[in-house]
Every structure is written in structure tokens, then in C-alpha cells.
Amino acid sequence: DNKLIIDGFEISVVYFRAGYTPNDYPGEVEWNGRRKLEFSQAIKCPSIAYHLVGTKKVQQKLALEGELEKFIDDENECKALRSTFAGLWSLDVDEQTEGEKQAQKQAMVNPEGYVMKPQREGGGNNIYGKDIASALSSMCEQERAAFILMQRIFPTLSDTILVRESKAVLGKAISELGIYSVFLGNGKKTVCDGFAGYLLRTKMEGVDEGGVATGYSCLDSVFLTD
């Protein structure tokens, strides 16, 4: 019946505080542990499918023409969603289109307009600016394929006071709004799927990374204006 039993107790929910980096799976023991969790009846947060959906590679694939249409029937809704996407391009030579090859060449010439992102979370892993040209030149094809290339977004600056380590710092800052959602299903039936809150991260101008736990940005609140 695939119940997850630990120390005689059935586990109903598995929350992954770790398991998001290759370092978390050094051997077969760890992979077998993840496999056991995934095949159990316990609710996973996230499940392996939800975990993979959040990767940069899946985001890049969803931006391709015809991909959103596999999940959304309304053509106008797909068009509206796609209009919000930044440019996303593959760096895998085995699947690159001519447009993606051109984007890679442009990133060599104008690296400030792009970001290289790996399949990682938590901040500190992206490649910016002049380091992009160096990375594209020095990496082998297999190493480059682990990244995607993304158009860099330049948000509007605002005057902000950030409090860090009990000190207030005044300066120009940018914010990033993230939307929480909840999905619960069993592969055949969707139990719930909807909005569950937001997270606003604010950081000083000139800071490339945006992680809160890694110290790059601060938690903030939304202030709406006309």
C-alpha cells in the first residue's frame, strides 16, 4: 500500500528542507531514499514533478511557441502569459535553434544584457556581466548545457530603507515579487490548485543575486499606488 513508515509511525507529509542541489545526493543511498519517498503515499512538498517544474530548463521550454498551449486551451490567455516572459534560450548545442545561437553570440558581445542560470535555487549560482563571456568561452559543451541564457530584467528603482543587522540603510533599491501557490493531486485527480500568498524581496541597486537566506536581499511588504 506504499505507506511511509518510520519508527513505527506512518508519515503523512514529507517537507524537503534539503534535496535541491547535487551535493544532497552523493551516492545511491540518498537516491534510494528519495525514490522511496516519491513512491510512498505521503504528501511531498514538493513532489519530484513539482520540483522539476521549478527548474530553469522547464521555464525555458515553456517559453517556446506551442508549449503553453499544451496546458491552456485559451489562445488569448497563452498570448497574454507569453507577453510577460523575458527572453529564454537554450545553451545545449544538441537542441539550439538558429535564434538561440544568435542569442548566445549576442551575450558574448553584450553580456550586461543577459544572465546565465543553472538548475539551482537559493542564490549565488547565476553568472552575470563580463563573467558570461568568460564562462561561454571556457566551458565545454556539456557544462554550458547545464545553464540556460536569460534576458536580464532591469526593474524600476525606488528610494528604500533596508534594515539589516540592526542597522538602517537608505538607498536606491529594486524589488522582486514572488507568488506562492498550492497544488495537491495524485497524478490523475487535482484536489486543489490556487494562490497561497506572496513574497517580496528587496535589495540594493547593483546587487546581482536575490536570496534572503543568503543575505543578498531583505523581506519587504507591498505598497500599492495609483
PDB file of C-alpha atoms in Angstrom:
ATOM      1  CA  ASP A   1       0.000   0.000   0.000  1.00  0.00           C
ATOM      2  CA  ASN A   2       3.133   2.236  -0.194  1.00  0.00           C
ATOM      3  CA  LYS A   3       2.708   3.710   3.260  1.00  0.00           C
ATOM      4  CA  LEU A   4       5.793   5.568   4.515  1.00  0.00           C
ATOM      5  CA  ILE A   5       6.600   4.078   7.924  1.00  0.00           C
ATOM      6  CA  ILE A   6       9.415   5.446  10.117  1.00  0.00           C
ATOM      7  CA  ASP A   7       9.996   4.144  13.660  1.00  0.00           C
ATOM      8  CA  GLY A   8       6.580   2.517  13.587  1.00  0.00           C
ATOM      9  CA  PHE A   9       4.714   5.725  12.634  1.00  0.00           C
ATOM     10  CA  GLU A  10       3.061   6.422   9.297  1.00  0.00           C
ATOM     11  CA  ILE A  11       4.311   9.707   7.811  1.00  0.00           C
ATOM     12  CA  SER A  12       1.637  11.802   6.106  1.00  0.00           C
ATOM     13  CA  VAL A  13       3.687  14.792   4.870  1.00  0.00           C
ATOM     14  CA  VAL A  14       7.310  14.993   3.684  1.00  0.00           C
ATOM     15  CA  TYR A  15       8.775  18.520   3.582  1.00  0.00           C
ATOM     16  CA  PHE A  16      12.093  18.926   1.766  1.00  0.00           C
ATOM     17  CA  ARG A  17      14.368  21.350   3.578  1.00  0.00           C
ATOM     18  CA  ALA A  18      17.253  19.866   1.572  1.00  0.00           C
ATOM     19  CA  GLY A  19      17.448  17.863  -1.633  1.00  0.00           C
ATOM     20  CA  TYR A  20      17.693  20.746  -4.080  1.00  0.00           C
ATOM     21  CA  THR A  21      21.379  20.511  -5.015  1.00  0.00           C
ATOM     22  CA  PRO A  22      23.586  17.733  -6.443  1.00  0.00           C
ATOM     23  CA  ASN A  23      25.564  17.777  -3.173  1.00  0.00           C
ATOM     24  CA  ASP A  24      22.490  16.367  -1.407  1.00  0.00           C
ATOM     25  CA  TYR A  25      22.750  13.144  -3.431  1.00  0.00           C
ATOM     26  CA  PRO A  26      26.375  11.944  -3.091  1.00  0.00           C
ATOM     27  CA  GLY A  27      25.512   8.251  -3.540  1.00  0.00           C
ATOM     28  CA  GLU A  28      22.894   5.566  -4.141  1.00  0.00           C
ATOM     29  CA  VAL A  29      21.731   5.646  -0.518  1.00  0.00           C
ATOM     30  CA  GLU A  30      20.426   9.198  -0.952  1.00  0.00           C
ATOM     31  CA  TRP A  31      18.857   8.478  -4.354  1.00  0.00           C
ATOM     32  CA  ASN A  32      17.165   5.353  -2.982  1.00  0.00           C
ATOM     33  CA  GLY A  33      15.850   7.419  -0.079  1.00  0.00           C
ATOM     34  CA  ARG A  34      14.346   9.980  -2.459  1.00  0.00           C
ATOM     35  CA  ARG A  35      12.883   7.189  -4.578  1.00  0.00           C
ATOM     36  CA  LYS A  36      11.246   5.622  -1.526  1.00  0.00           C
ATOM     37  CA  LEU A  37       9.682   8.944  -0.543  1.00  0.00           C
ATOM     38  CA  GLU A  38       8.378   9.607  -4.051  1.00  0.00           C
ATOM     39  CA  PHE A  39       6.699   6.211  -4.387  1.00  0.00           C
ATOM     40  CA  SER A  40       5.071   6.465  -0.966  1.00  0.00           C
ATOM     41  CA  GLN A  41       1.533   7.695  -0.249  1.00  0.00           C
ATOM     42  CA  ALA A  42       2.873  10.597   1.816  1.00  0.00           C
ATOM     43  CA  ILE A  43       2.231  14.104   0.507  1.00  0.00           C
ATOM     44  CA  LYS A  44       5.518  15.503  -0.792  1.00  0.00           C
ATOM     45  CA  CYS A  45       6.364  19.196  -0.571  1.00  0.00           C
ATOM     46  CA  PRO A  46       7.483  19.340  -3.294  1.00  0.00           C
ATOM     47  CA  SER A  47       6.947  16.134  -5.252  1.00  0.00           C
ATOM     48  CA  ILE A  48       9.630  15.342  -7.820  1.00  0.00           C
ATOM     49  CA  ALA A  49       7.319  16.602 -10.600  1.00  0.00           C
ATOM     50  CA  TYR A  50       6.700  19.924  -8.825  1.00  0.00           C
ATOM     51  CA  HIS A  51      10.414  20.119  -8.021  1.00  0.00           C
ATOM     52  CA  LEU A  52      11.366  19.771 -11.691  1.00  0.00           C
ATOM     53  CA  VAL A  53       8.695  22.234 -12.880  1.00  0.00           C
ATOM     54  CA  GLY A  54      10.522  24.954 -10.955  1.00  0.00           C
ATOM     55  CA  THR A  55      13.831  24.405 -12.747  1.00  0.00           C
ATOM     56  CA  LYS A  56      15.143  26.996 -15.195  1.00  0.00           C
ATOM     57  CA  LYS A  57      15.227  24.433 -18.016  1.00  0.00           C
ATOM     58  CA  VAL A  58      11.489  23.805 -17.748  1.00  0.00           C
ATOM     59  CA  GLN A  59      10.870  27.572 -17.679  1.00  0.00           C
ATOM     60  CA  GLN A  60      12.914  27.910 -20.862  1.00  0.00           C
ATOM     61  CA  LYS A  61      10.988  25.090 -22.544  1.00  0.00           C
ATOM     62  CA  LEU A  62       7.608  26.558 -21.570  1.00  0.00           C
ATOM     63  CA  ALA A  63       8.569  29.803 -23.296  1.00  0.00           C
ATOM     64  CA  LEU A  64       8.778  28.032 -26.672  1.00  0.00           C
ATOM     65  CA  GLU A  65       5.929  28.509 -29.146  1.00  0.00           C
ATOM     66  CA  GLY A  66       3.253  25.864 -28.734  1.00  0.00           C
ATOM     67  CA  GLU A  67       4.270  24.680 -25.256  1.00  0.00           C
ATOM     68  CA  LEU A  68       1.837  26.729 -23.166  1.00  0.00           C
ATOM     69  CA  GLU A  69      -0.936  25.593 -25.487  1.00  0.00           C
ATOM     70  CA  LYS A  70      -0.460  22.028 -24.212  1.00  0.00           C
ATOM     71  CA  PHE A  71      -1.769  23.150 -20.810  1.00  0.00           C
ATOM     72  CA  ILE A  72      -4.034  26.129 -21.585  1.00  0.00           C
ATOM     73  CA  ASP A  73      -6.813  25.968 -24.177  1.00  0.00           C
ATOM     74  CA  ASP A  74      -7.440  29.715 -24.453  1.00  0.00           C
ATOM     75  CA  GLU A  75      -5.172  31.114 -27.184  1.00  0.00           C
ATOM     76  CA  ASN A  76      -5.531  34.706 -25.933  1.00  0.00           C
ATOM     77  CA  GLU A  77      -4.591  33.658 -22.398  1.00  0.00           C
ATOM     78  CA  CYS A  78      -1.473  31.920 -23.730  1.00  0.00           C
ATOM     79  CA  LYS A  79      -0.571  35.055 -25.677  1.00  0.00           C
ATOM     80  CA  ALA A  80      -1.062  37.238 -22.589  1.00  0.00           C
ATOM     81  CA  LEU A  81       1.098  34.943 -20.458  1.00  0.00           C
ATOM     82  CA  ARG A  82       3.841  34.731 -23.072  1.00  0.00           C
ATOM     83  CA  SER A  83       3.963  38.543 -23.314  1.00  0.00           C
ATOM     84  CA  THR A  84       5.201  38.650 -19.697  1.00  0.00           C
ATOM     85  CA  PHE A  85       8.148  36.302 -20.333  1.00  0.00           C
ATOM     86  CA  ALA A  86      11.700  37.544 -20.541  1.00  0.00           C
ATOM     87  CA  GLY A  87      13.839  36.077 -23.324  1.00  0.00           C
ATOM     88  CA  LEU A  88      14.887  32.489 -22.508  1.00  0.00           C
ATOM     89  CA  TRP A  89      17.310  30.474 -24.636  1.00  0.00           C
ATOM     90  CA  SER A  90      18.905  27.033 -24.528  1.00  0.00           C
ATOM     91  CA  LEU A  91      22.705  26.652 -24.349  1.00  0.00           C
ATOM     92  CA  ASP A  92      22.545  22.965 -25.273  1.00  0.00           C
ATOM     93  CA  VAL A  93      24.129  22.608 -28.739  1.00  0.00           C
ATOM     94  CA  ASP A  94      22.059  19.478 -29.414  1.00  0.00           C
ATOM     95  CA  GLU A  95      18.799  21.451 -29.326  1.00  0.00           C
ATOM     96  CA  GLN A  96      19.710  25.064 -30.089  1.00  0.00           C
ATOM     97  CA  THR A  97      17.733  26.846 -32.791  1.00  0.00           C
ATOM     98  CA  GLU A  98      19.327  29.494 -35.001  1.00  0.00           C
ATOM     99  CA  GLY A  99      17.699  32.154 -32.821  1.00  0.00           C
ATOM    100  CA  GLU A 100      19.260  30.656 -29.700  1.00  0.00           C
ATOM    101  CA  LYS A 101      22.674  30.509 -31.354  1.00  0.00           C
ATOM    102  CA  GLN A 102      22.322  34.190 -32.209  1.00  0.00           C
ATOM    103  CA  ALA A 103      21.329  34.989 -28.607  1.00  0.00           C
ATOM    104  CA  GLN A 104      24.472  33.219 -27.381  1.00  0.00           C
ATOM    105  CA  LYS A 105      26.607  35.280 -29.779  1.00  0.00           C
ATOM    106  CA  GLN A 106      24.899  38.477 -28.574  1.00  0.00           C
ATOM    107  CA  ALA A 107      25.641  37.508 -24.974  1.00  0.00           C
ATOM    108  CA  MET A 108      29.329  37.365 -25.857  1.00  0.00           C
ATOM    109  CA  VAL A 109      29.170  40.882 -27.333  1.00  0.00           C
ATOM    110  CA  ASN A 110      26.767  42.451 -24.811  1.00  0.00           C
ATOM    111  CA  PRO A 111      26.938  40.302 -21.651  1.00  0.00           C
ATOM    112  CA  GLU A 112      25.366  43.022 -19.465  1.00  0.00           C
ATOM    113  CA  GLY A 113      22.020  42.320 -21.105  1.00  0.00           C
ATOM    114  CA  TYR A 114      21.924  38.650 -20.092  1.00  0.00           C
ATOM    115  CA  VAL A 115      22.091  36.200 -17.180  1.00  0.00           C
ATOM    116  CA  MET A 116      23.281  32.591 -17.225  1.00  0.00           C
ATOM    117  CA  LYS A 117      21.211  30.439 -14.864  1.00  0.00           C
ATOM    118  CA  PRO A 118      21.869  26.833 -13.768  1.00  0.00           C
ATOM    119  CA  GLN A 119      19.286  24.368 -12.428  1.00  0.00           C
ATOM    120  CA  ARG A 120      19.823  25.579  -8.869  1.00  0.00           C
ATOM    121  CA  GLU A 121      17.965  27.558  -6.211  1.00  0.00           C
ATOM    122  CA  GLY A 122      18.923  29.702  -3.241  1.00  0.00           C
ATOM    123  CA  GLY A 123      21.104  32.398  -4.826  1.00  0.00           C
ATOM    124  CA  GLY A 124      24.807  32.600  -5.547  1.00  0.00           C
ATOM    125  CA  ASN A 125      24.734  30.386  -8.647  1.00  0.00           C
ATOM    126  CA  ASN A 126      23.944  32.743 -11.541  1.00  0.00           C
ATOM    127  CA  ILE A 127      26.550  34.274 -13.860  1.00  0.00           C
ATOM    128  CA  TYR A 128      26.334  37.978 -14.745  1.00  0.00           C
ATOM    129  CA  GLY A 129      28.044  40.635 -16.824  1.00  0.00           C
ATOM    130  CA  LYS A 130      31.555  40.132 -18.158  1.00  0.00           C
ATOM    131  CA  ASP A 131      31.718  36.765 -16.426  1.00  0.00           C
ATOM    132  CA  ILE A 132      29.213  35.467 -19.005  1.00  0.00           C
ATOM    133  CA  ALA A 133      31.624  35.931 -21.907  1.00  0.00           C
ATOM    134  CA  SER A 134      34.363  34.218 -19.921  1.00  0.00           C
ATOM    135  CA  ALA A 135      32.077  31.310 -18.967  1.00  0.00           C
ATOM    136  CA  LEU A 136      30.771  30.778 -22.503  1.00  0.00           C
ATOM    137  CA  SER A 137      34.333  30.770 -23.827  1.00  0.00           C
ATOM    138  CA  SER A 138      35.834  28.466 -21.204  1.00  0.00           C
ATOM    139  CA  MET A 139      33.035  25.931 -20.586  1.00  0.00           C
ATOM    140  CA  CYS A 140      32.797  22.719 -22.575  1.00  0.00           C
ATOM    141  CA  GLU A 141      29.512  21.907 -24.354  1.00  0.00           C
ATOM    142  CA  GLN A 142      28.314  19.667 -21.513  1.00  0.00           C
ATOM    143  CA  GLU A 143      28.970  22.383 -18.906  1.00  0.00           C
ATOM    144  CA  ARG A 144      27.144  25.038 -20.950  1.00  0.00           C
ATOM    145  CA  ALA A 145      24.161  22.724 -21.421  1.00  0.00           C
ATOM    146  CA  ALA A 146      23.605  22.788 -17.631  1.00  0.00           C
ATOM    147  CA  PHE A 147      22.713  26.500 -17.930  1.00  0.00           C
ATOM    148  CA  ILE A 148      20.088  28.500 -19.768  1.00  0.00           C
ATOM    149  CA  LEU A 149      20.560  32.025 -21.079  1.00  0.00           C
ATOM    150  CA  MET A 150      18.035  34.640 -19.959  1.00  0.00           C
ATOM    151  CA  GLN A 151      17.384  38.239 -20.915  1.00  0.00           C
ATOM    152  CA  ARG A 152      18.339  40.387 -17.952  1.00  0.00           C
ATOM    153  CA  ILE A 153      15.488  42.340 -16.358  1.00  0.00           C
ATOM    154  CA  PHE A 154      16.154  45.901 -15.189  1.00  0.00           C
ATOM    155  CA  PRO A 155      13.398  46.797 -12.668  1.00  0.00           C
ATOM    156  CA  THR A 156      12.386  50.329 -11.666  1.00  0.00           C
ATOM    157  CA  LEU A 157      14.458  51.797  -8.822  1.00  0.00           C
ATOM    158  CA  SER A 158      12.826  53.164  -5.682  1.00  0.00           C
ATOM    159  CA  ASP A 159      14.055  55.003  -2.585  1.00  0.00           C
ATOM    160  CA  THR A 160      14.131  52.433   0.206  1.00  0.00           C
ATOM    161  CA  ILE A 161      15.284  51.939   3.768  1.00  0.00           C
ATOM    162  CA  LEU A 162      16.582  48.427   4.440  1.00  0.00           C
ATOM    163  CA  VAL A 163      17.222  47.168   7.963  1.00  0.00           C
ATOM    164  CA  ARG A 164      19.985  44.580   8.228  1.00  0.00           C
ATOM    165  CA  GLU A 165      21.932  43.535  11.311  1.00  0.00           C
ATOM    166  CA  SER A 166      20.025  46.217  13.319  1.00  0.00           C
ATOM    167  CA  LYS A 167      21.244  48.985  11.000  1.00  0.00           C
ATOM    168  CA  ALA A 168      19.088  51.098   8.670  1.00  0.00           C
ATOM    169  CA  VAL A 169      20.495  51.710   5.189  1.00  0.00           C
ATOM    170  CA  LEU A 170      18.976  54.276   2.829  1.00  0.00           C
ATOM    171  CA  GLY A 171      19.448  53.941  -0.906  1.00  0.00           C
ATOM    172  CA  LYS A 172      18.089  53.050  -4.323  1.00  0.00           C
ATOM    173  CA  ALA A 173      16.668  49.548  -4.399  1.00  0.00           C
ATOM    174  CA  ILE A 174      14.795  47.082  -6.594  1.00  0.00           C
ATOM    175  CA  SER A 175      12.154  44.538  -5.588  1.00  0.00           C
ATOM    176  CA  GLU A 176      11.103  41.122  -6.837  1.00  0.00           C
ATOM    177  CA  LEU A 177       7.593  39.767  -6.256  1.00  0.00           C
ATOM    178  CA  GLY A 178       7.126  36.017  -5.978  1.00  0.00           C
ATOM    179  CA  ILE A 179       3.734  34.318  -5.890  1.00  0.00           C
ATOM    180  CA  TYR A 180       3.081  31.268  -3.721  1.00  0.00           C
ATOM    181  CA  SER A 181       0.716  28.608  -4.982  1.00  0.00           C
ATOM    182  CA  VAL A 182      -0.529  25.292  -3.647  1.00  0.00           C
ATOM    183  CA  PHE A 183      -1.111  22.208  -5.751  1.00  0.00           C
ATOM    184  CA  LEU A 184      -2.318  18.852  -4.440  1.00  0.00           C
ATOM    185  CA  GLY A 185      -3.041  15.900  -6.698  1.00  0.00           C
ATOM    186  CA  ASN A 186      -2.262  12.252  -7.295  1.00  0.00           C
ATOM    187  CA  GLY A 187      -1.388  12.285 -10.983  1.00  0.00           C
ATOM    188  CA  LYS A 188      -4.975  11.613 -12.007  1.00  0.00           C
ATOM    189  CA  LYS A 189      -7.055  13.989  -9.910  1.00  0.00           C
ATOM    190  CA  THR A 190      -6.400  17.579  -8.817  1.00  0.00           C
ATOM    191  CA  VAL A 191      -7.558  18.181  -5.245  1.00  0.00           C
ATOM    192  CA  CYS A 192      -6.596  21.859  -5.019  1.00  0.00           C
ATOM    193  CA  ASP A 193      -4.687  24.337  -7.156  1.00  0.00           C
ATOM    194  CA  GLY A 194      -4.539  28.023  -6.271  1.00  0.00           C
ATOM    195  CA  PHE A 195      -2.965  31.181  -4.890  1.00  0.00           C
ATOM    196  CA  ALA A 196      -1.424  30.968  -1.401  1.00  0.00           C
ATOM    197  CA  GLY A 197       0.278  34.309  -0.748  1.00  0.00           C
ATOM    198  CA  TYR A 198       3.331  36.236  -1.893  1.00  0.00           C
ATOM    199  CA  LEU A 199       6.945  37.027  -1.034  1.00  0.00           C
ATOM    200  CA  LEU A 200       8.513  40.393  -1.796  1.00  0.00           C
ATOM    201  CA  ARG A 201      12.308  40.592  -1.768  1.00  0.00           C
ATOM    202  CA  THR A 202      14.117  43.935  -1.918  1.00  0.00           C
ATOM    203  CA  LYS A 203      17.826  44.545  -2.462  1.00  0.00           C
ATOM    204  CA  MET A 204      20.092  47.497  -3.079  1.00  0.00           C
ATOM    205  CA  GLU A 205      20.894  48.653  -6.596  1.00  0.00           C
ATOM    206  CA  GLY A 206      23.902  46.853  -8.038  1.00  0.00           C
ATOM    207  CA  VAL A 207      23.392  43.590  -6.143  1.00  0.00           C
ATOM    208  CA  ASP A 208      23.094  40.762  -8.663  1.00  0.00           C
ATOM    209  CA  GLU A 209      21.798  37.888  -6.533  1.00  0.00           C
ATOM    210  CA  GLY A 210      18.487  37.999  -4.658  1.00  0.00           C
ATOM    211  CA  GLY A 211      18.366  35.326  -1.970  1.00  0.00           C
ATOM    212  CA  VAL A 212      17.125  36.296   1.500  1.00  0.00           C
ATOM    213  CA  ALA A 213      18.659  33.381   3.397  1.00  0.00           C
ATOM    214  CA  THR A 214      21.986  34.002   1.636  1.00  0.00           C
ATOM    215  CA  GLY A 215      21.961  37.645   2.758  1.00  0.00           C
ATOM    216  CA  TYR A 216      21.575  39.362  -0.588  1.00  0.00           C
ATOM    217  CA  SER A 217      18.111  40.839  -0.022  1.00  0.00           C
ATOM    218  CA  CYS A 218      15.541  41.635   2.672  1.00  0.00           C
ATOM    219  CA  LEU A 219      11.914  40.674   3.137  1.00  0.00           C
ATOM    220  CA  ASP A 220       9.553  43.501   2.278  1.00  0.00           C
ATOM    221  CA  SER A 221       5.855  44.398   2.031  1.00  0.00           C
ATOM    222  CA  VAL A 222       3.841  45.527  -0.976  1.00  0.00           C
ATOM    223  CA  PHE A 223       2.839  49.215  -1.112  1.00  0.00           C
ATOM    224  CA  LEU A 224       0.301  49.857  -3.874  1.00  0.00           C
ATOM    225  CA  THR A 225      -0.045  53.266  -5.549  1.00  0.00           C
ATOM    226  CA  ASP A 226      -2.144  54.611  -8.399  1.00  0.00           C
TER     227      ASP A 226
END
